DNA sequence: GTCTATATTTTGATAGAC
DNA sequence: GTCTATCAAAATATAGAC
């Protein structure tokens, strides 16, 4: 296991604080205190508070984009693709529950990277929508409104970070399967 | 239709701003500008920024509690109770989409009212959990993990505020029915 | 790499004139 | 009910010593 740099440590601790109170309510003094140093010392490792938010959000957003592209280009059935999407969210969310909070709640505080983030997000949702529509067309999925289906599934998956840490005993494979049953089998004709 | 007081107008405009950037990132000067007055003038109608947040969140939380108590004490089947819960969320969310954002994202910035809010929230989830467990016991609902079911359904319902305003053409009764089909029929044995 | 000291801006809120 | 003027505290960030 690679040794964590001081910069990485700052980003990790910041994400934890951002999850509790949100980006705007966490001060550089709060972060410094959690690190056991003074606020001025943080700037030896990072350029700005904004850069910390960028580092947290963009790497996660790109991870989701990569995962979706792999799923999209596979030759699996629509139902299997949805299962893969669920597994993607469970995996990334459980590996970085603190970062997921910023991705969900603080993306609007991005500055230079805001447009880029929003493009990744829109593209991700477009890919998701196509999978659902293909499933409806092929008869794999019930013919309900795909927007409502996507909203329901994606909202649940995006909020996993709130709930996963409370279930440390929970097996992640088992969680994926249960979510798959509840979210996908429910719309499976 | 009752005339809106200046205080009510401030709370309504504040909720809209809080939805866009979150409570902490909205300044009293931002709010004043949106009202077309100076920041100092706000204090002729409200005591503090914190009081605005209280007004937004607590009234909504109490509305959900009241609705749940009515549903809970009815003699309907578990599946019918779940349908009523969905209708409760669709109704309240569509009537106050801005306030729902604060309820979901800024409750941790409550001060004196934080404990009260948290009690309402825990009680609401306890009531919800009992309905699901009763449904499993009576065979109305599939025997999956009730915690995962509740998480999935409640997360979707709590996030309606993000999504409902984008669908102004959408009939609310139709939305409730579609959500019911996707969320409840999916777990209906 | 961390510190103290400090610059600069912004914040929530108050006092008092109109 | 709104304004101007202002306060006191807190914010991000920098400079320079050690």
Tab-separated table of C-alpha atoms (C1' of nucleotides) in Angstrom:
chain	number	residue	atom	x	y	z
A	1	UNK	CA	0.000	0.000	0.000
A	2	UNK	CA	1.463	3.292	-1.177
A	3	UNK	CA	2.284	5.861	1.477
A	4	UNK	CA	-0.167	8.739	1.560
A	5	UNK	CA	1.328	12.125	0.753
A	6	UNK	CA	0.513	15.103	2.950
A	7	UNK	CA	-1.517	16.560	0.082
A	8	UNK	CA	-3.562	13.387	-0.231
A	9	UNK	CA	-4.093	13.374	3.510
A	10	UNK	CA	-5.429	16.934	3.394
A	11	UNK	CA	-7.840	16.024	0.605
A	12	UNK	CA	-9.014	12.938	2.464
A	13	UNK	CA	-9.586	14.801	5.732
A	14	UNK	CA	-11.261	17.688	3.888
A	15	UNK	CA	-13.708	15.304	2.219
A	16	UNK	CA	-14.690	13.958	5.616
A	17	UNK	CA	-15.371	17.462	6.934
A	18	UNK	CA	-17.209	18.467	3.746
A	19	UNK	CA	-19.520	15.490	4.208
A	20	UNK	CA	-20.508	16.644	7.695
A	21	UNK	CA	-21.132	20.347	7.027
A	22	UNK	CA	-20.724	20.983	3.324
A	23	UNK	CA	-17.900	22.770	1.482
A	24	UNK	CA	-18.993	26.319	2.323
A	25	UNK	CA	-19.360	25.721	6.049
A	26	UNK	CA	-15.912	24.161	6.489
A	27	UNK	CA	-13.153	26.711	7.017
A	28	UNK	CA	-9.458	26.276	6.369
A	29	UNK	CA	-9.030	26.608	10.145
A	30	UNK	CA	-11.419	23.674	10.679
A	31	UNK	CA	-9.395	21.630	8.226
A	32	UNK	CA	-6.072	22.641	9.768
A	33	UNK	CA	-7.325	21.722	13.232
A	34	UNK	CA	-8.429	18.292	11.992
A	35	UNK	CA	-4.946	17.875	10.517
A	36	UNK	CA	-3.261	19.003	13.746
A	37	UNK	CA	-1.506	21.979	12.112
A	38	UNK	CA	-2.138	25.694	11.555
A	39	UNK	CA	-4.191	26.983	8.613
A	40	UNK	CA	-1.219	28.704	6.986
A	41	UNK	CA	0.644	25.399	6.837
A	42	UNK	CA	-2.009	23.895	4.592
A	43	UNK	CA	-0.896	26.192	1.800
A	44	UNK	CA	2.464	24.461	1.633
A	45	UNK	CA	0.608	21.469	0.151
A	46	UNK	CA	-2.418	22.886	-1.643
A	47	UNK	CA	-3.031	26.095	-3.577
A	48	UNK	CA	-6.527	26.903	-2.409
A	49	UNK	CA	-9.676	25.562	-0.820
A	50	UNK	CA	-11.183	25.409	-4.290
A	51	UNK	CA	-8.393	23.104	-5.488
A	52	UNK	CA	-9.289	20.631	-2.747
A	53	UNK	CA	-12.890	20.528	-3.946
A	54	UNK	CA	-11.715	20.033	-7.528
A	55	UNK	CA	-9.496	17.131	-6.536
A	56	UNK	CA	-12.305	15.419	-4.633
A	57	UNK	CA	-15.057	15.818	-7.212
A	58	UNK	CA	-13.377	15.569	-10.617
A	59	UNK	CA	-11.505	12.318	-9.969
A	60	UNK	CA	-14.744	10.686	-8.804
A	61	UNK	CA	-16.776	12.024	-11.712
A	62	UNK	CA	-14.186	10.685	-14.158
A	63	UNK	CA	-14.247	7.323	-12.434
A	64	UNK	CA	-18.004	7.088	-13.039
A	65	UNK	CA	-17.589	8.160	-16.652
A	66	UNK	CA	-14.963	5.484	-17.293
A	67	UNK	CA	-17.138	2.835	-15.690
A	68	UNK	CA	-20.166	3.826	-17.733
A	69	UNK	CA	-18.213	3.785	-20.999
A	70	UNK	CA	-17.086	0.210	-20.305
A	71	UNK	CA	-20.620	-0.906	-19.503
A	72	UNK	CA	-22.076	0.918	-22.491
A	73	UNK	CA	-19.682	-0.646	-24.978
A	74	UNK	CA	-20.239	-4.176	-23.707
A	75	UNK	CA	-22.567	-6.559	-25.509
A	76	UNK	CA	-24.641	-7.417	-22.464
A	77	UNK	CA	-28.385	-7.244	-22.128
A	78	UNK	CA	-29.981	-4.099	-20.760
A	79	UNK	CA	-30.787	-5.815	-17.460
A	80	UNK	CA	-27.178	-6.962	-17.106
A	81	UNK	CA	-25.947	-3.462	-17.875
A	82	UNK	CA	-28.142	-2.077	-15.114
A	83	UNK	CA	-26.703	-4.639	-12.718
A	84	UNK	CA	-23.218	-3.501	-13.717
A	85	UNK	CA	-24.184	0.129	-13.085
A	86	UNK	CA	-25.394	-0.777	-9.608
A	87	UNK	CA	-22.128	-2.579	-8.921
A	88	UNK	CA	-20.208	0.442	-10.217
A	89	UNK	CA	-21.970	2.770	-7.776
A	90	UNK	CA	-21.641	0.372	-4.837
A	91	UNK	CA	-17.929	-0.061	-5.508
A	92	UNK	CA	-17.013	3.608	-5.970
A	93	UNK	CA	-19.295	4.794	-3.154
A	94	UNK	CA	-17.947	2.293	-0.631
A	95	UNK	CA	-14.357	3.168	-1.533
A	96	UNK	CA	-14.900	6.906	-1.071
A	97	UNK	CA	-18.002	7.675	0.963
A	98	UNK	CA	-16.739	11.118	1.978
A	99	UNK	CA	-15.908	12.193	-1.542
A	100	UNK	CA	-19.319	11.060	-2.746
A	101	UNK	CA	-20.946	13.580	-0.442
A	102	UNK	CA	-19.061	16.437	-2.134
A	103	UNK	CA	-19.830	15.034	-5.574
A	104	UNK	CA	-23.524	15.052	-4.761
A	105	UNK	CA	-23.901	18.186	-2.684
A	106	UNK	CA	-21.061	20.598	-3.443
A	107	UNK	CA	-20.527	20.372	-7.196
A	108	UNK	CA	-22.182	23.777	-7.619
A	109	UNK	CA	-19.276	25.357	-5.742
A	110	UNK	CA	-16.820	24.308	-8.411
A	111	UNK	CA	-15.502	27.270	-10.380
A	112	UNK	CA	-13.242	26.638	-13.419
A	113	UNK	CA	-14.132	22.938	-13.447
A	114	UNK	CA	-17.907	23.467	-13.182
A	115	UNK	CA	-18.657	23.226	-16.905
A	116	UNK	CA	-16.497	20.134	-17.278
A	117	UNK	CA	-18.220	18.447	-14.336
A	118	UNK	CA	-21.655	19.259	-15.709
A	119	UNK	CA	-20.766	17.821	-19.097
A	120	UNK	CA	-19.617	14.551	-17.497
A	121	UNK	CA	-22.857	14.415	-15.534
A	122	UNK	CA	-25.132	15.084	-18.478
A	123	UNK	CA	-23.278	12.534	-20.624
A	124	UNK	CA	-23.555	9.942	-17.867
A	125	UNK	CA	-27.297	10.457	-17.628
A	126	UNK	CA	-27.644	10.325	-21.416
A	127	UNK	CA	-25.878	6.960	-21.497
A	128	UNK	CA	-28.077	5.699	-18.673
A	129	UNK	CA	-31.229	6.852	-20.468
A	130	UNK	CA	-30.241	5.075	-23.670
A	131	UNK	CA	-29.784	1.804	-21.812
A	132	UNK	CA	-33.291	2.112	-20.361
A	133	UNK	CA	-34.874	3.076	-23.681
A	134	UNK	CA	-33.151	0.178	-25.446
A	135	UNK	CA	-34.501	-2.118	-22.743
A	136	UNK	CA	-38.017	-0.806	-23.256
A	137	UNK	CA	-37.737	-1.155	-27.035
A	138	UNK	CA	-36.502	-4.741	-26.789
A	139	UNK	CA	-39.168	-5.640	-24.243
A	140	UNK	CA	-36.705	-6.342	-21.430
A	141	UNK	CA	-38.112	-3.564	-19.279
A	142	UNK	CA	-41.681	-2.547	-18.514
A	143	UNK	CA	-42.997	0.295	-20.595
A	144	UNK	CA	-43.101	2.972	-17.877
A	145	UNK	CA	-41.627	6.475	-18.142
A	146	UNK	CA	-37.854	6.047	-18.515
A	147	UNK	CA	-37.227	9.450	-16.886
A	148	UNK	CA	-38.968	8.360	-13.696
A	149	UNK	CA	-37.136	5.034	-13.710
A	150	UNK	CA	-33.780	6.729	-14.171
A	151	UNK	CA	-34.564	9.289	-11.503
A	152	UNK	CA	-35.538	6.619	-9.010
A	153	UNK	CA	-32.587	4.310	-9.634
A	154	UNK	CA	-29.948	7.019	-9.982
A	155	UNK	CA	-31.126	8.939	-6.922
A	156	UNK	CA	-30.900	5.796	-4.825
A	157	UNK	CA	-27.441	4.945	-6.161
A	158	UNK	CA	-26.148	8.492	-5.749
A	159	UNK	CA	-27.216	8.491	-2.106
A	160	UNK	CA	-25.477	5.251	-1.190
A	161	UNK	CA	-22.756	7.249	0.568
A	162	UNK	CA	-25.250	8.284	3.251
A	163	UNK	CA	-26.188	4.788	4.037
A	164	UNK	CA	-23.304	2.424	3.265
A	165	UNK	CA	-21.091	3.481	6.212
A	166	UNK	CA	-23.862	2.616	8.666
A	167	UNK	CA	-23.754	-0.989	7.460
A	168	UNK	CA	-20.126	-1.928	7.963
A	169	UNK	CA	-21.119	-5.542	8.492
A	170	UNK	CA	-22.800	-5.549	5.095
A	171	UNK	CA	-21.199	-7.530	2.345
A	172	UNK	CA	-20.879	-5.337	-0.739
A	173	UNK	CA	-21.723	-8.151	-3.159
A	174	UNK	CA	-24.818	-8.891	-1.116
A	175	UNK	CA	-25.749	-5.194	-1.123
A	176	UNK	CA	-25.419	-5.037	-4.909
A	177	UNK	CA	-27.619	-8.085	-5.264
A	178	UNK	CA	-30.289	-6.759	-2.923
A	179	UNK	CA	-30.308	-3.386	-4.667
A	180	UNK	CA	-30.494	-5.157	-7.999
A	181	UNK	CA	-33.485	-7.117	-6.828
A	182	UNK	CA	-35.294	-4.053	-5.496
A	183	UNK	CA	-34.352	-1.582	-8.226
A	184	UNK	CA	-34.091	-3.713	-11.371
A	185	UNK	CA	-36.198	-6.792	-10.861
A	186	UNK	CA	-38.959	-4.397	-9.939
A	187	UNK	CA	-38.990	-2.952	-13.436
A	188	UNK	CA	-38.252	-6.235	-15.157
A	189	UNK	CA	-41.236	-7.446	-17.093
B	1	UNK	CA	-55.449	33.625	-1.509
B	2	UNK	CA	-54.012	35.349	1.553
B	3	UNK	CA	-51.598	38.195	0.961
B	4	UNK	CA	-47.999	37.255	1.602
B	5	UNK	CA	-46.329	39.155	4.436
B	6	UNK	CA	-42.876	40.619	3.931
B	7	UNK	CA	-41.529	38.026	6.363
B	8	UNK	CA	-43.070	35.183	4.386
B	9	UNK	CA	-41.647	36.651	1.197
B	10	UNK	CA	-38.144	36.715	2.721
B	11	UNK	CA	-38.461	33.084	3.775
B	12	UNK	CA	-39.717	32.079	0.336
B	13	UNK	CA	-36.934	33.914	-1.517
B	14	UNK	CA	-34.329	32.597	0.938
B	15	UNK	CA	-35.441	29.018	0.328
B	16	UNK	CA	-34.948	29.516	-3.404
B	17	UNK	CA	-31.402	30.805	-2.878
B	18	UNK	CA	-30.623	28.058	-0.350
B	19	UNK	CA	-31.624	25.486	-2.950
B	20	UNK	CA	-29.124	26.861	-5.463
B	21	UNK	CA	-26.063	27.247	-3.221
B	22	UNK	CA	-26.902	25.896	0.210
B	23	UNK	CA	-27.542	27.779	3.447
B	24	UNK	CA	-23.894	28.510	4.269
B	25	UNK	CA	-23.022	29.934	0.857
B	26	UNK	CA	-25.949	32.375	0.760
B	27	UNK	CA	-25.214	35.697	2.472
B	28	UNK	CA	-27.711	38.131	3.897
B	29	UNK	CA	-26.519	40.517	1.192
B	30	UNK	CA	-27.398	37.922	-1.494
B	31	UNK	CA	-30.834	37.579	0.038
B	32	UNK	CA	-31.339	41.335	0.302
B	33	UNK	CA	-30.342	41.796	-3.338
B	34	UNK	CA	-32.849	39.143	-4.414
B	35	UNK	CA	-35.488	41.026	-2.402
B	36	UNK	CA	-34.499	44.363	-3.933
B	37	UNK	CA	-33.569	45.925	-0.582
B	38	UNK	CA	-30.456	46.392	1.587
B	39	UNK	CA	-29.246	43.714	3.999
B	40	UNK	CA	-29.950	45.840	7.071
B	41	UNK	CA	-33.598	46.111	6.069
B	42	UNK	CA	-34.073	42.365	6.333
B	43	UNK	CA	-33.676	42.601	10.087
B	44	UNK	CA	-36.863	44.604	10.357
B	45	UNK	CA	-38.729	41.394	9.477
B	46	UNK	CA	-36.552	38.535	10.715
B	47	UNK	CA	-34.277	38.133	13.726
B	48	UNK	CA	-31.434	36.199	12.154
B	49	UNK	CA	-30.360	34.052	9.230
B	50	UNK	CA	-30.749	31.039	11.490
B	51	UNK	CA	-34.414	31.891	12.113
B	52	UNK	CA	-35.056	31.761	8.371
B	53	UNK	CA	-33.616	28.249	8.188
B	54	UNK	CA	-35.718	27.192	11.169
B	55	UNK	CA	-38.881	28.504	9.562
B	56	UNK	CA	-38.179	26.671	6.308
B	57	UNK	CA	-37.217	23.312	7.753
B	58	UNK	CA	-39.325	22.826	10.882
B	59	UNK	CA	-42.686	23.559	9.261
B	60	UNK	CA	-41.935	21.050	6.509
B	61	UNK	CA	-40.686	18.398	8.914
B	62	UNK	CA	-43.850	18.769	10.983
B	63	UNK	CA	-45.981	18.481	7.863
B	64	UNK	CA	-44.356	15.114	7.082
B	65	UNK	CA	-44.835	13.959	10.664
B	66	UNK	CA	-48.521	14.843	10.609
B	67	UNK	CA	-49.005	13.049	7.308
B	68	UNK	CA	-47.245	9.928	8.547
B	69	UNK	CA	-49.298	9.807	11.739
B	70	UNK	CA	-52.516	9.882	9.715
B	71	UNK	CA	-51.305	7.099	7.431
B	72	UNK	CA	-50.009	5.039	10.318
B	73	UNK	CA	-53.258	5.162	12.252
B	74	UNK	CA	-55.387	4.186	9.263
B	75	UNK	CA	-56.587	0.629	8.795
B	76	UNK	CA	-55.280	0.252	5.281
B	77	UNK	CA	-53.061	-2.505	3.950
B	78	UNK	CA	-49.316	-2.046	3.954
B	79	UNK	CA	-49.250	-1.575	0.183
B	80	UNK	CA	-51.939	1.092	0.413
B	81	UNK	CA	-50.034	2.848	3.203
B	82	UNK	CA	-46.936	2.964	1.002
B	83	UNK	CA	-49.005	4.491	-1.786
B	84	UNK	CA	-50.231	7.140	0.655
B	85	UNK	CA	-46.643	7.874	1.708
B	86	UNK	CA	-45.669	8.387	-1.927
B	87	UNK	CA	-48.616	10.742	-2.412
B	88	UNK	CA	-47.606	12.610	0.768
B	89	UNK	CA	-44.098	13.215	-0.559
B	90	UNK	CA	-45.285	14.186	-4.036
B	91	UNK	CA	-47.781	16.652	-2.584
B	92	UNK	CA	-45.493	18.354	-0.081
B	93	UNK	CA	-42.483	18.371	-2.438
B	94	UNK	CA	-44.402	19.890	-5.326
B	95	UNK	CA	-45.881	22.564	-3.057
B	96	UNK	CA	-42.478	23.613	-1.681
B	97	UNK	CA	-39.616	22.440	-3.874
B	98	UNK	CA	-37.237	25.096	-2.552
B	99	UNK	CA	-37.903	24.333	1.082
B	100	UNK	CA	-37.382	20.630	0.436
B	101	UNK	CA	-33.810	21.347	-0.622
B	102	UNK	CA	-33.065	22.916	2.773
B	103	UNK	CA	-34.824	20.102	4.590
B	104	UNK	CA	-32.622	17.577	2.817
B	105	UNK	CA	-29.299	19.385	2.630
B	106	UNK	CA	-29.108	22.031	5.336
B	107	UNK	CA	-30.716	20.477	8.409
B	108	UNK	CA	-27.253	20.069	9.970
B	109	UNK	CA	-26.969	23.851	10.147
B	110	UNK	CA	-29.906	24.089	12.508
B	111	UNK	CA	-28.854	25.113	16.005
B	112	UNK	CA	-31.465	25.138	18.798
B	113	UNK	CA	-33.948	23.189	16.686
B	114	UNK	CA	-31.459	20.510	15.575
B	115	UNK	CA	-32.388	17.947	18.232
B	116	UNK	CA	-36.089	18.460	17.587
B	117	UNK	CA	-35.628	18.026	13.844
B	118	UNK	CA	-33.598	14.865	14.330
B	119	UNK	CA	-36.237	13.382	16.588
B	120	UNK	CA	-38.945	14.017	13.993
B	121	UNK	CA	-36.761	12.414	11.343
B	122	UNK	CA	-35.927	9.307	13.377
B	123	UNK	CA	-39.568	8.850	14.362
B	124	UNK	CA	-40.648	9.172	10.736
B	125	UNK	CA	-38.203	6.493	9.659
B	126	UNK	CA	-39.264	4.246	12.543
B	127	UNK	CA	-42.902	4.502	11.436
B	128	UNK	CA	-41.890	3.767	7.845
B	129	UNK	CA	-39.841	0.744	8.932
B	130	UNK	CA	-42.761	-0.697	10.903
B	131	UNK	CA	-45.030	-0.478	7.884
B	132	UNK	CA	-42.504	-2.414	5.792
B	133	UNK	CA	-41.915	-5.045	8.480
B	134	UNK	CA	-45.650	-5.537	8.958
B	135	UNK	CA	-45.940	-5.997	5.210
B	136	UNK	CA	-43.223	-8.634	5.208
B	137	UNK	CA	-44.792	-10.415	8.171
B	138	UNK	CA	-48.213	-10.511	6.527
B	139	UNK	CA	-46.775	-11.632	3.180
B	140	UNK	CA	-47.772	-8.461	1.336
B	141	UNK	CA	-44.149	-7.564	0.598
B	142	UNK	CA	-41.243	-9.694	-0.606
B	143	UNK	CA	-38.913	-10.854	2.137
B	144	UNK	CA	-35.915	-8.656	1.264
B	145	UNK	CA	-33.981	-6.465	3.709
B	146	UNK	CA	-36.427	-3.798	4.927
B	147	UNK	CA	-33.547	-1.351	5.548
B	148	UNK	CA	-32.537	-1.473	1.890
B	149	UNK	CA	-36.147	-1.108	0.769
B	150	UNK	CA	-36.703	1.881	3.016
B	151	UNK	CA	-33.442	3.470	1.939
B	152	UNK	CA	-34.293	3.078	-1.722
B	153	UNK	CA	-37.862	4.334	-1.493
B	154	UNK	CA	-37.215	7.155	0.961
B	155	UNK	CA	-34.135	8.416	-0.880
B	156	UNK	CA	-36.105	8.635	-4.099
B	157	UNK	CA	-39.002	10.411	-2.411
B	158	UNK	CA	-36.731	12.820	-0.529
B	159	UNK	CA	-35.067	13.822	-3.789
B	160	UNK	CA	-38.283	14.608	-5.651
B	161	UNK	CA	-37.591	18.327	-5.206
B	162	UNK	CA	-34.629	18.054	-7.599
B	163	UNK	CA	-36.665	16.554	-10.310
B	164	UNK	CA	-40.287	17.665	-10.028
B	165	UNK	CA	-39.720	21.272	-11.188
B	166	UNK	CA	-38.176	20.024	-14.440
B	167	UNK	CA	-41.455	18.335	-15.306
B	168	UNK	CA	-43.967	21.142	-15.077
B	169	UNK	CA	-46.160	19.421	-17.629
B	170	UNK	CA	-46.326	16.375	-15.396
B	171	UNK	CA	-49.585	15.581	-13.714
B	172	UNK	CA	-48.955	14.995	-10.024
B	173	UNK	CA	-51.487	12.167	-9.759
B	174	UNK	CA	-49.816	10.492	-12.719
B	175	UNK	CA	-46.400	10.972	-11.119
B	176	UNK	CA	-47.603	9.373	-7.889
B	177	UNK	CA	-48.973	6.420	-9.831
B	178	UNK	CA	-45.794	5.920	-11.844
B	179	UNK	CA	-43.641	6.139	-8.722
B	180	UNK	CA	-45.973	3.716	-7.010
B	181	UNK	CA	-45.597	1.275	-9.848
B	182	UNK	CA	-41.804	1.528	-9.904
B	183	UNK	CA	-41.194	1.713	-6.166
B	184	UNK	CA	-43.980	-0.367	-4.637
B	185	UNK	CA	-45.178	-2.821	-7.244
B	186	UNK	CA	-41.544	-3.757	-7.591
B	187	UNK	CA	-41.459	-5.073	-4.060
B	188	UNK	CA	-44.984	-6.430	-4.145
B	189	UNK	CA	-44.941	-10.210	-4.108
C	1	DG	C1'	7.125	21.716	6.758
C	2	DT	C1'	5.284	24.467	10.299
C	3	DC	C1'	5.028	28.553	12.641
C	4	DT	C1'	3.576	33.752	13.860
C	5	DA	C1'	1.966	37.818	12.058
C	6	DT	C1'	-0.779	40.085	9.049
C	7	DA	C1'	-3.214	41.793	4.754
C	8	DT	C1'	-7.640	41.984	2.643
C	9	DT	C1'	-12.419	40.798	2.099
C	10	DT	C1'	-16.559	39.283	3.624
C	11	DT	C1'	-19.704	38.034	7.056
C	12	DG	C1'	-24.015	38.600	10.332
C	13	DA	C1'	-25.892	42.060	12.749
C	14	DT	C1'	-26.910	46.870	15.067
C	15	DA	C1'	-27.707	52.137	15.528
C	16	DG	C1'	-29.955	55.823	14.211
C	17	DA	C1'	-31.703	59.118	10.409
C	18	DC	C1'	-35.572	59.624	7.343
D	1	DG	C1'	-39.939	49.973	6.263
D	2	DT	C1'	-35.752	51.234	4.171
D	3	DC	C1'	-31.657	53.569	4.181
D	4	DT	C1'	-26.384	54.797	5.279
D	5	DA	C1'	-22.794	53.953	8.232
D	6	DT	C1'	-20.525	50.968	10.944
D	7	DC	C1'	-18.990	47.258	14.133
D	8	DA	C1'	-16.824	42.942	15.446
D	9	DA	C1'	-15.824	38.590	14.060
D	10	DA	C1'	-14.363	35.356	10.788
D	11	DA	C1'	-12.892	34.176	6.185
D	12	DT	C1'	-9.003	32.959	2.506
D	13	DA	C1'	-4.559	33.630	1.653
D	14	DT	C1'	0.463	35.490	1.780
D	15	DA	C1'	5.227	36.785	3.772
D	16	DG	C1'	8.959	35.604	6.040
D	17	DA	C1'	11.327	33.462	10.264
D	18	DC	C1'	12.844	29.012	11.971
